[in-house]
Short mmCIF file of C-alpha atoms in Angstrom, two decimals:
data_model
loop_
_atom_site.label_atom_id
_atom_site.label_comp_id
_atom_site.label_asym_id
_atom_site.label_seq_id
_atom_site.Cartn_x
_atom_site.Cartn_y
_atom_site.Cartn_z
CA UNK A 1 15.32 -12.68 -1.40
CA UNK A 2 12.87 -9.82 -1.65
CA UNK A 3 10.44 -11.50 -4.03
CA UNK A 4 7.29 -12.61 -2.24
CA UNK A 5 7.37 -16.08 -3.76
CA UNK A 6 10.60 -17.61 -2.65
CA UNK A 7 12.30 -20.81 -1.73
CA UNK A 8 13.23 -21.49 1.82
CA UNK A 9 11.23 -19.70 4.47
CA UNK A 10 9.37 -16.76 3.05
CA UNK A 11 6.47 -14.85 3.96
CA UNK A 12 3.47 -12.99 3.19
CA UNK A 13 2.67 -12.75 6.87
CA UNK A 14 -0.34 -11.17 8.42
CA UNK A 15 -0.72 -10.72 12.14
CA UNK A 16 0.17 -14.15 13.36
CA UNK A 17 -0.66 -16.20 10.28
CA UNK A 18 2.34 -17.31 8.27
CA UNK A 19 1.90 -18.38 4.65
CA UNK A 20 4.89 -20.52 3.75
CA UNK A 21 6.08 -21.76 0.42
CA UNK A 22 8.64 -24.52 0.42
CA UNK A 23 10.41 -25.82 -2.68
CA UNK A 24 12.47 -28.95 -3.11
CA UNK A 25 16.11 -28.14 -3.37
CA UNK A 26 18.92 -30.08 -4.94
CA UNK A 27 22.53 -30.05 -3.77
CA UNK A 28 24.41 -26.73 -3.73
CA UNK A 29 25.88 -25.65 -7.04
CA UNK A 30 29.39 -26.77 -7.83
CA UNK A 31 32.29 -24.33 -7.97
CA UNK A 32 31.72 -21.87 -10.81
CA UNK A 33 34.18 -20.90 -13.52
CA UNK A 34 34.26 -17.40 -14.92
CA UNK A 35 33.49 -16.37 -18.49
CA UNK A 36 31.34 -17.80 -21.25
CA UNK A 37 33.23 -19.93 -23.72
CA UNK A 38 30.42 -21.53 -25.68
CA UNK A 39 26.64 -21.63 -26.00
CA UNK A 40 25.15 -23.40 -22.98
CA UNK A 41 21.77 -24.98 -23.72
CA UNK A 42 19.87 -25.29 -20.46
CA UNK A 43 17.44 -27.76 -21.98
CA UNK A 44 15.47 -30.46 -20.25
CA UNK A 45 15.64 -33.64 -22.34
CA UNK A 46 12.04 -34.45 -21.49
CA UNK A 47 10.76 -31.07 -22.70
CA UNK A 48 10.40 -30.73 -26.49
CA UNK A 49 11.29 -27.50 -28.24
CA UNK A 50 8.54 -24.89 -28.14
CA UNK A 51 8.47 -22.67 -31.24
CA UNK A 52 6.41 -20.00 -29.46
CA UNK A 53 8.92 -19.87 -26.61
CA UNK A 54 11.81 -19.69 -29.07
CA UNK A 55 10.07 -16.73 -30.71
CA UNK A 56 9.65 -15.08 -27.30
CA UNK A 57 13.38 -15.49 -26.56
CA UNK A 58 14.17 -13.95 -29.92
CA UNK A 59 11.82 -11.00 -29.39
CA UNK A 60 13.06 -10.38 -25.84
CA UNK A 61 16.60 -10.03 -27.20
CA UNK A 62 15.90 -6.47 -28.36
CA UNK A 63 14.64 -5.47 -24.92
CA UNK A 64 17.62 -7.04 -23.17
CA UNK A 65 20.14 -5.38 -25.47
CA UNK A 66 18.44 -2.00 -24.99
CA UNK A 67 18.88 -2.52 -21.24
CA UNK A 68 22.63 -3.01 -21.58
CA UNK A 69 23.07 -6.73 -22.14
CA UNK A 70 25.66 -7.39 -24.85
CA UNK A 71 24.54 -9.39 -27.88
CA UNK A 72 27.17 -12.18 -27.54
CA UNK A 73 26.24 -12.65 -23.88
CA UNK A 74 22.54 -12.87 -24.65
CA UNK A 75 22.97 -15.19 -27.62
CA UNK A 76 25.24 -17.61 -25.80
CA UNK A 77 23.36 -17.61 -22.49
CA UNK A 78 19.89 -17.94 -24.01
CA UNK A 79 20.79 -20.41 -26.75
CA UNK A 80 18.80 -23.63 -26.66
CA UNK A 81 16.48 -22.64 -23.83
CA UNK A 82 13.06 -24.18 -23.60
CA UNK A 83 10.35 -23.56 -21.01
CA UNK A 84 10.27 -25.47 -17.73
CA UNK A 85 6.76 -26.82 -17.08
CA UNK A 86 7.62 -27.34 -13.42
CA UNK A 87 8.16 -23.59 -13.02
CA UNK A 88 4.75 -22.81 -14.51
CA UNK A 89 3.16 -25.44 -12.27
CA UNK A 90 4.88 -23.99 -9.19
CA UNK A 91 3.77 -20.48 -10.07
CA UNK A 92 0.14 -21.39 -10.70
CA UNK A 93 -0.35 -23.98 -8.00
CA UNK A 94 1.40 -22.62 -4.96
CA UNK A 95 0.08 -24.57 -1.99
CA UNK A 96 -1.17 -22.50 0.90
CA UNK A 97 0.64 -23.49 4.05
CA UNK A 98 -1.04 -21.60 6.89
CA UNK A 99 0.80 -21.83 10.16
CA UNK A 100 0.27 -19.82 13.29
CA UNK A 101 3.28 -17.71 14.12
CA UNK A 102 4.26 -19.95 17.03
CA UNK A 103 4.38 -22.98 14.73
CA UNK A 104 6.56 -21.08 12.29
CA UNK A 105 8.91 -19.95 15.04
CA UNK A 106 9.20 -23.46 16.48
CA UNK A 107 10.50 -24.62 13.11
CA UNK A 108 12.68 -21.58 12.49
CA UNK A 109 14.23 -21.78 15.96
CA UNK A 110 14.77 -25.53 16.08
CA UNK A 111 17.56 -26.90 18.24
CA UNK A 112 19.38 -28.08 15.11
CA UNK A 113 19.23 -24.67 13.48
CA UNK A 114 20.52 -23.08 16.68
CA UNK A 115 23.38 -25.54 17.18
CA UNK A 116 24.39 -25.40 13.50
CA UNK A 117 24.40 -21.62 13.67
CA UNK A 118 26.59 -21.66 16.75
CA UNK A 119 29.02 -23.92 14.90
CA UNK A 120 29.05 -21.55 11.92
CA UNK A 121 29.75 -18.59 14.17
CA UNK A 122 32.80 -20.43 15.47
CA UNK A 123 34.08 -21.78 12.16
CA UNK A 124 33.65 -18.44 10.35
CA UNK A 125 34.67 -16.29 13.31
CA UNK A 126 37.47 -14.36 11.60
CA UNK A 127 35.52 -13.63 8.43
CA UNK A 128 32.43 -12.62 10.40
CA UNK A 129 34.50 -10.25 12.53
CA UNK A 130 35.77 -8.58 9.35
CA UNK A 131 32.26 -8.39 7.92
CA UNK A 132 30.90 -6.92 11.14
CA UNK A 133 33.66 -4.31 11.16
CA UNK A 134 33.13 -3.44 7.49
CA UNK A 135 29.34 -3.05 7.60
CA UNK A 136 28.49 -2.55 11.27
CA UNK A 137 25.88 -5.32 11.28
CA UNK A 138 25.65 -7.84 14.12
CA UNK A 139 27.27 -11.05 12.88
CA UNK A 140 24.66 -13.18 14.67
CA UNK A 141 21.85 -11.54 12.69
CA UNK A 142 23.72 -12.20 9.44
CA UNK A 143 24.21 -15.86 10.37
CA UNK A 144 20.55 -16.15 11.40
CA UNK A 145 19.48 -15.02 7.91
CA UNK A 146 21.92 -17.52 6.41
CA UNK A 147 20.36 -20.28 8.50
CA UNK A 148 16.79 -19.39 7.59
CA UNK A 149 17.44 -18.88 3.89
CA UNK A 150 19.49 -21.97 3.02
CA UNK A 151 20.27 -23.92 6.21
CA UNK A 152 23.74 -22.32 6.21
CA UNK A 153 24.38 -22.93 2.53
CA UNK A 154 23.13 -26.52 2.44
CA UNK A 155 20.10 -25.89 0.20
CA UNK A 156 20.54 -23.09 -2.32
CA UNK A 157 18.21 -24.09 -5.16
CA UNK A 158 18.32 -26.72 -7.88
CA UNK A 159 16.88 -24.95 -10.93
CA UNK A 160 18.60 -22.94 -13.65
CA UNK A 161 17.72 -19.31 -12.95
CA UNK A 162 17.79 -18.19 -16.60
CA UNK A 163 15.44 -20.94 -17.65
CA UNK A 164 13.08 -20.29 -14.72
CA UNK A 165 12.89 -16.56 -15.34
CA UNK A 166 12.52 -16.93 -19.10
CA UNK A 167 9.68 -19.39 -18.48
CA UNK A 168 7.93 -16.94 -16.16
CA UNK A 169 8.40 -14.10 -18.65
CA UNK A 170 7.05 -16.20 -21.50
CA UNK A 171 4.10 -17.46 -19.46
CA UNK A 172 3.03 -13.88 -18.82
CA UNK A 173 1.46 -14.03 -15.37
CA UNK A 174 4.58 -12.57 -13.74
CA UNK A 175 5.93 -10.99 -16.89
CA UNK A 176 7.17 -7.63 -15.55
CA UNK A 177 8.91 -9.24 -12.58
CA UNK A 178 10.44 -12.01 -14.67
CA UNK A 179 11.74 -9.69 -17.39
CA UNK A 180 13.42 -7.35 -14.92
CA UNK A 181 15.03 -10.27 -13.11
CA UNK A 182 16.10 -11.97 -16.33
CA UNK A 183 17.86 -8.84 -17.55
CA UNK A 184 19.58 -8.52 -14.17
CA UNK A 185 20.62 -12.18 -14.30
CA UNK A 186 22.13 -11.68 -17.75
CA UNK A 187 24.08 -8.68 -16.45
CA UNK A 188 25.45 -10.82 -13.61
CA UNK A 189 26.67 -13.33 -16.19
CA UNK A 190 28.04 -10.50 -18.32
CA UNK A 191 30.09 -9.30 -15.32
CA UNK A 192 31.74 -12.73 -15.13
CA UNK A 193 30.51 -13.57 -11.62
CA UNK A 194 28.91 -16.88 -12.65
CA UNK A 195 28.20 -18.87 -15.78
CA UNK A 196 24.65 -19.66 -16.91
CA UNK A 197 24.83 -23.35 -16.07
CA UNK A 198 26.10 -22.53 -12.57
CA UNK A 199 23.47 -19.88 -11.87
CA UNK A 200 21.19 -22.08 -9.81
CA UNK A 201 18.31 -21.05 -7.59
CA UNK A 202 14.60 -21.30 -6.99
CA UNK A 203 11.81 -21.44 -9.55
CA UNK A 204 11.19 -17.73 -8.86
CA UNK A 205 14.83 -16.73 -9.30
CA UNK A 206 16.11 -16.47 -5.71
CA UNK A 207 19.78 -17.45 -5.70
CA UNK A 208 22.65 -18.46 -3.51
CA UNK A 209 23.27 -19.07 0.15
CA UNK A 210 21.23 -16.05 1.25
CA UNK A 211 18.69 -16.16 -1.59
CA UNK A 212 19.07 -12.88 -3.47
CA UNK A 213 16.96 -12.22 -6.53
CA UNK A 214 19.05 -10.88 -9.45
CA UNK A 215 18.10 -7.19 -9.09
CA UNK A 216 19.00 -7.28 -5.39
CA UNK A 217 22.25 -9.03 -6.25
CA UNK A 218 23.26 -6.26 -8.64
CA UNK A 219 22.76 -3.64 -5.93
CA UNK A 220 24.05 -5.39 -2.83
CA UNK A 221 26.27 -8.38 -3.70
CA UNK A 222 29.96 -7.86 -2.87
CA UNK A 223 33.22 -9.68 -3.54
CA UNK A 224 34.40 -10.03 0.05
CA UNK A 225 36.88 -12.87 -0.45
CA UNK A 226 38.75 -10.85 -3.08
CA UNK A 227 38.75 -13.39 -5.90
CA UNK A 228 37.32 -10.91 -8.40
CA UNK A 229 33.79 -12.37 -8.41
CA UNK A 230 30.67 -11.83 -6.32
CA UNK A 231 29.87 -15.47 -5.64
CA UNK A 232 26.91 -15.90 -3.29
CA UNK A 233 26.54 -19.53 -4.42
CA UNK A 234 29.86 -20.98 -3.35
CA UNK A 235 31.59 -18.35 -1.21
CA UNK A 236 30.12 -18.08 2.28
CA UNK A 237 32.16 -14.91 2.80
CA UNK A 238 30.61 -13.24 -0.25
CA UNK A 239 27.09 -14.36 0.71
CA UNK A 240 27.39 -13.20 4.31
CA UNK A 241 29.03 -9.89 3.43
CA UNK A 242 26.39 -9.25 0.77
CA UNK A 243 23.68 -9.79 3.37
CA UNK A 244 25.40 -7.44 5.81
CA UNK A 245 25.75 -4.85 3.03
CA UNK A 246 22.03 -5.04 2.28
CA UNK A 247 21.12 -4.61 5.96
CA UNK A 248 23.56 -1.74 6.33
CA UNK A 249 22.09 0.04 3.32
CA UNK A 250 18.61 -0.59 4.74
CA UNK A 251 19.27 1.46 7.86
CA UNK A 252 20.88 -0.98 10.30
CA UNK A 253 22.09 0.87 13.40
CA UNK A 254 25.46 -0.41 14.61
CA UNK A 255 25.55 -1.60 18.20
CA UNK A 256 21.76 -1.57 18.58
CA UNK A 257 19.38 -4.48 18.98
CA UNK A 258 16.28 -5.37 17.00
CA UNK A 259 13.82 -5.23 19.92
CA UNK A 260 12.57 -7.21 22.89
CA UNK A 261 9.51 -8.84 24.38
CA UNK A 262 7.51 -6.51 26.61
CA UNK A 263 4.61 -6.47 29.03
CA UNK A 264 1.80 -4.03 28.25
CA UNK A 265 0.03 -2.18 31.06
CA UNK A 266 -3.51 -2.91 32.15
CA UNK A 267 -5.99 -1.00 30.03
CA UNK A 268 -3.53 -0.55 27.17
CA UNK A 269 -5.15 0.78 23.99
CA UNK A 270 -4.32 -1.99 21.51
CA UNK A 271 -4.95 0.38 18.62
CA UNK A 272 -1.51 1.79 19.56
CA UNK A 273 0.06 -1.54 18.59
CA UNK A 274 0.84 -0.90 14.96
CA UNK A 275 4.16 -0.68 13.14
CA UNK A 276 3.13 2.71 11.76
CA UNK A 277 2.80 4.09 15.30
CA UNK A 278 6.36 4.75 16.43
CA UNK A 279 7.29 6.43 19.71
CA UNK A 280 10.51 6.82 21.64
CA UNK A 281 11.40 4.21 24.23
CA UNK A 282 11.03 6.92 26.86
CA UNK A 283 7.45 7.56 25.71
CA UNK A 284 6.54 3.88 25.80
CA UNK A 285 8.04 3.65 29.28
CA UNK A 286 5.93 6.61 30.41
CA UNK A 287 2.86 4.78 29.09
CA UNK A 288 3.63 1.84 31.40
CA UNK A 289 5.24 -0.57 28.93
CA UNK A 290 7.80 -2.75 30.70
CA UNK A 291 10.13 -5.61 29.85
CA UNK A 292 8.59 -9.09 29.84
CA UNK A 293 10.17 -9.82 33.24
CA UNK A 294 8.66 -6.65 34.70
CA UNK A 295 11.83 -4.59 34.56
CA UNK A 296 12.07 -1.10 33.12
CA UNK A 297 12.73 -0.57 29.43
CA UNK A 298 16.48 0.02 28.95
CA UNK A 299 17.42 3.68 29.19
CA UNK A 300 20.20 3.17 26.64
CA UNK A 301 17.51 2.94 23.94
CA UNK A 302 15.57 6.06 24.99
CA UNK A 303 16.40 7.98 21.83
CA UNK A 304 15.34 5.17 19.51
CA UNK A 305 11.89 5.05 17.97
CA UNK A 306 9.97 1.83 18.45
CA UNK A 307 6.62 0.23 17.69
CA UNK A 308 4.54 -2.39 19.48
CA UNK A 309 4.16 -5.65 17.56
CA UNK A 310 1.40 -8.15 18.44
CA UNK A 311 2.09 -11.06 16.07
CA UNK A 312 -0.90 -13.07 17.37
CA UNK A 313 -3.13 -10.30 18.62
CA UNK A 314 -3.72 -9.03 22.14
CA UNK A 315 -3.90 -12.56 23.59
CA UNK A 316 -0.31 -13.38 22.67
CA UNK A 317 3.18 -12.00 23.32
CA UNK A 318 3.99 -8.34 22.68
CA UNK A 319 7.26 -7.03 21.30
CA UNK A 320 8.78 -3.57 21.13
CA UNK A 321 10.60 -3.43 17.79
CA UNK A 322 13.40 -0.98 17.01
CA UNK A 323 14.73 0.46 13.72
CA UNK A 324 16.92 -2.62 13.17
CA UNK A 325 13.76 -4.71 12.97
CA UNK A 326 12.69 -2.50 10.06
CA UNK A 327 16.07 -3.13 8.42
CA UNK A 328 15.43 -6.89 8.58
CA UNK A 329 12.03 -6.31 7.01
CA UNK A 330 13.82 -4.75 4.04
CA UNK A 331 15.32 -8.20 3.50
CA UNK A 332 11.96 -9.94 3.74
CA UNK A 333 8.83 -7.92 4.46
CA UNK A 334 7.43 -10.47 6.87
CA UNK A 335 7.07 -9.62 10.54
CA UNK A 336 7.30 -13.28 11.52
CA UNK A 337 10.46 -13.72 9.43
CA UNK A 338 12.06 -10.65 11.02
CA UNK A 339 11.02 -11.91 14.45
CA UNK A 340 12.57 -15.30 13.69
CA UNK A 341 15.83 -13.66 12.58
CA UNK A 342 16.01 -11.58 15.75
CA UNK A 343 15.17 -14.42 18.10
CA UNK A 344 17.48 -16.90 16.34
CA UNK A 345 20.36 -14.44 16.60
CA UNK A 346 19.72 -14.34 20.36
CA UNK A 347 19.34 -18.11 20.69
CA UNK A 348 22.93 -18.44 19.50
CA UNK A 349 24.00 -16.89 22.82
CA UNK A 350 21.42 -18.54 25.07
CA UNK A 351 18.74 -15.85 24.99
CA UNK A 352 15.67 -15.23 22.82
CA UNK A 353 13.14 -17.30 24.78
CA UNK A 354 9.57 -15.99 24.71
CA UNK A 355 8.04 -15.57 28.17
CA UNK A 356 4.36 -15.10 27.31
CA UNK A 357 2.01 -17.80 26.09
CA UNK A 358 0.67 -17.99 22.54
CA UNK A 359 -3.10 -18.30 21.94
CA UNK A 360 -2.77 -21.89 20.79
CA UNK A 361 -6.53 -22.39 20.70
CA UNK A 362 -6.74 -20.10 17.66
CA UNK A 363 -6.86 -21.46 14.13
CA UNK A 364 -5.31 -19.36 11.35
CA UNK A 365 -7.75 -18.23 8.70
CA UNK A 366 -7.48 -19.75 5.25
CA UNK A 367 -7.18 -17.40 2.29
CA UNK A 368 -10.83 -17.90 1.38
CA UNK A 369 -11.77 -16.99 4.95
CA UNK A 370 -9.60 -13.89 4.89
CA UNK A 371 -11.34 -12.84 1.69
CA UNK A 372 -14.70 -13.52 3.36
CA UNK A 373 -13.59 -11.40 6.31
CA UNK A 374 -12.69 -8.51 4.01
CA UNK A 375 -16.02 -8.73 2.21
CA UNK A 376 -17.95 -8.87 5.48
CA UNK A 377 -16.09 -5.89 6.91
CA UNK A 378 -16.66 -3.83 3.77
CA UNK A 379 -20.35 -4.78 3.66
CA UNK A 380 -20.66 -3.74 7.30
CA UNK A 381 -19.27 -0.30 6.50
CA UNK A 382 -15.61 -0.89 7.35
CA UNK A 383 -13.96 -0.68 3.95
CA UNK A 384 -10.84 -2.83 3.51
CA UNK A 385 -10.02 -1.17 0.15
CA UNK A 386 -10.24 -4.44 -1.75
CA UNK A 387 -10.63 -8.19 -1.32
CA UNK A 388 -7.35 -10.05 -1.87
CA UNK A 389 -6.93 -12.32 1.13
CA UNK A 390 -3.91 -10.33 2.33
CA UNK A 391 -4.36 -8.69 5.71
CA UNK A 392 -2.37 -5.50 5.21
CA UNK A 393 -2.63 -2.02 6.65
CA UNK A 394 -6.08 -1.18 5.23
CA UNK A 395 -7.62 -4.42 6.44
CA UNK A 396 -6.05 -4.10 9.90
CA UNK A 397 -7.42 -0.57 10.20
CA UNK A 398 -10.87 -1.76 9.11
CA UNK A 399 -10.74 -4.52 11.73
CA UNK A 400 -9.73 -1.98 14.39
CA UNK A 401 -12.61 0.31 13.51
CA UNK A 402 -15.01 -2.61 13.75
CA UNK A 403 -13.50 -3.79 17.04
CA UNK A 404 -13.72 -0.32 18.58
CA UNK A 405 -17.32 0.06 17.50
CA UNK A 406 -18.22 -3.24 19.13
CA UNK A 407 -16.27 -2.87 22.37
CA UNK A 408 -13.52 -5.35 21.44
CA UNK A 409 -9.76 -4.97 21.98
CA UNK A 410 -8.72 -3.04 18.85
CA UNK A 411 -5.65 -5.09 17.99
CA UNK A 412 -6.49 -5.39 14.26
CA UNK A 413 -6.00 -9.16 14.48
CA UNK A 414 -8.05 -11.40 12.15
CA UNK A 415 -9.29 -14.65 13.62
CA UNK A 416 -12.11 -17.14 13.35
CA UNK A 417 -14.00 -15.57 16.25
CA UNK A 418 -14.09 -12.21 14.48
CA UNK A 419 -15.24 -13.79 11.21
CA UNK A 420 -18.05 -15.65 12.98
CA UNK A 421 -19.20 -12.44 14.65
CA UNK A 422 -19.32 -10.62 11.33
CA UNK A 423 -21.13 -13.51 9.61
CA UNK A 424 -23.76 -13.59 12.38
CA UNK A 425 -24.97 -10.10 11.50
#
């Protein structure tokens, strides 16, 4: 869920460029039984025993027990484990899928995803009404997350979570993350919510119909169907309610929207378009910001704070995003993901179309090019505070400073044209 390397649609997203990682899923896990009755060796027959890994499992036992995992649970759940080479390969060789935001949204908002979501809203109407009443979160937003994370429960992950996390912990590159998630996974098993062989998910440990990582599960998963277990794998009610609980705890405002497409006034200072620059709707209205169709911003939202989002820079659509958009970002800190959730939730009821055109002549920068852009900016005196290929706040601010100094719209948007200009110095 909140881990940056996830199955399904995930994102490290940077101003219109979406970096996607897709994993092959198997069929959803079968119905789980509670309790642990015997050691369960999650061993691949084609992977020989690894003495070093066995020693790691033995040494990690002390750490797990100190964290509250009971010895019988650890011994039975971790018995017979061996490392999964596919997990190590996935971690070290993640392909870089660079899509412009409009390409990502076209996939996320496909006709099939919309129609399937509408069907789910109908078939789960009573449960969703109860969930909406309990947590105050728009049911359509919850279903949109369900659709993006697992195609409404169809693809929930085909790997054993314990084995994947133990492999990552043993391998060492993601050791701290893997250890914390492995301990959380063992506590989930200890609570009786799922058995080790039924705890299926992604190679990075995201689980269930709405793809929670174990630590997030421990905090936010709920037993909404009342069977005594929090089962996000097989119970749609538990998965959807858990998602609503997470959004509620992340600041979701009941009865409010996530935002809307807007039209910016002529001469607008694009440096104002940053998620850190929040103003009231009334203030944005006074600055000349209007709805995409030219109408006035809704007065009902005047008291809400909002920020301008330019997912593809000043040449593309502009959105005014409200606090509920920030709550979606707590689920996945990707502006394009949050935008997809919001728009998909609207598509279910015949809205959510984008009026403005995307700059389809732009090509997203590859990671090596983003690193080159950061180096060039820093060398030119606009420090990006590091070279990592991720266009975050510091890099956007460096781009804005450069753009202002050279008479360009200061939207902080990285593109090939900007890189060429810097390289021509």
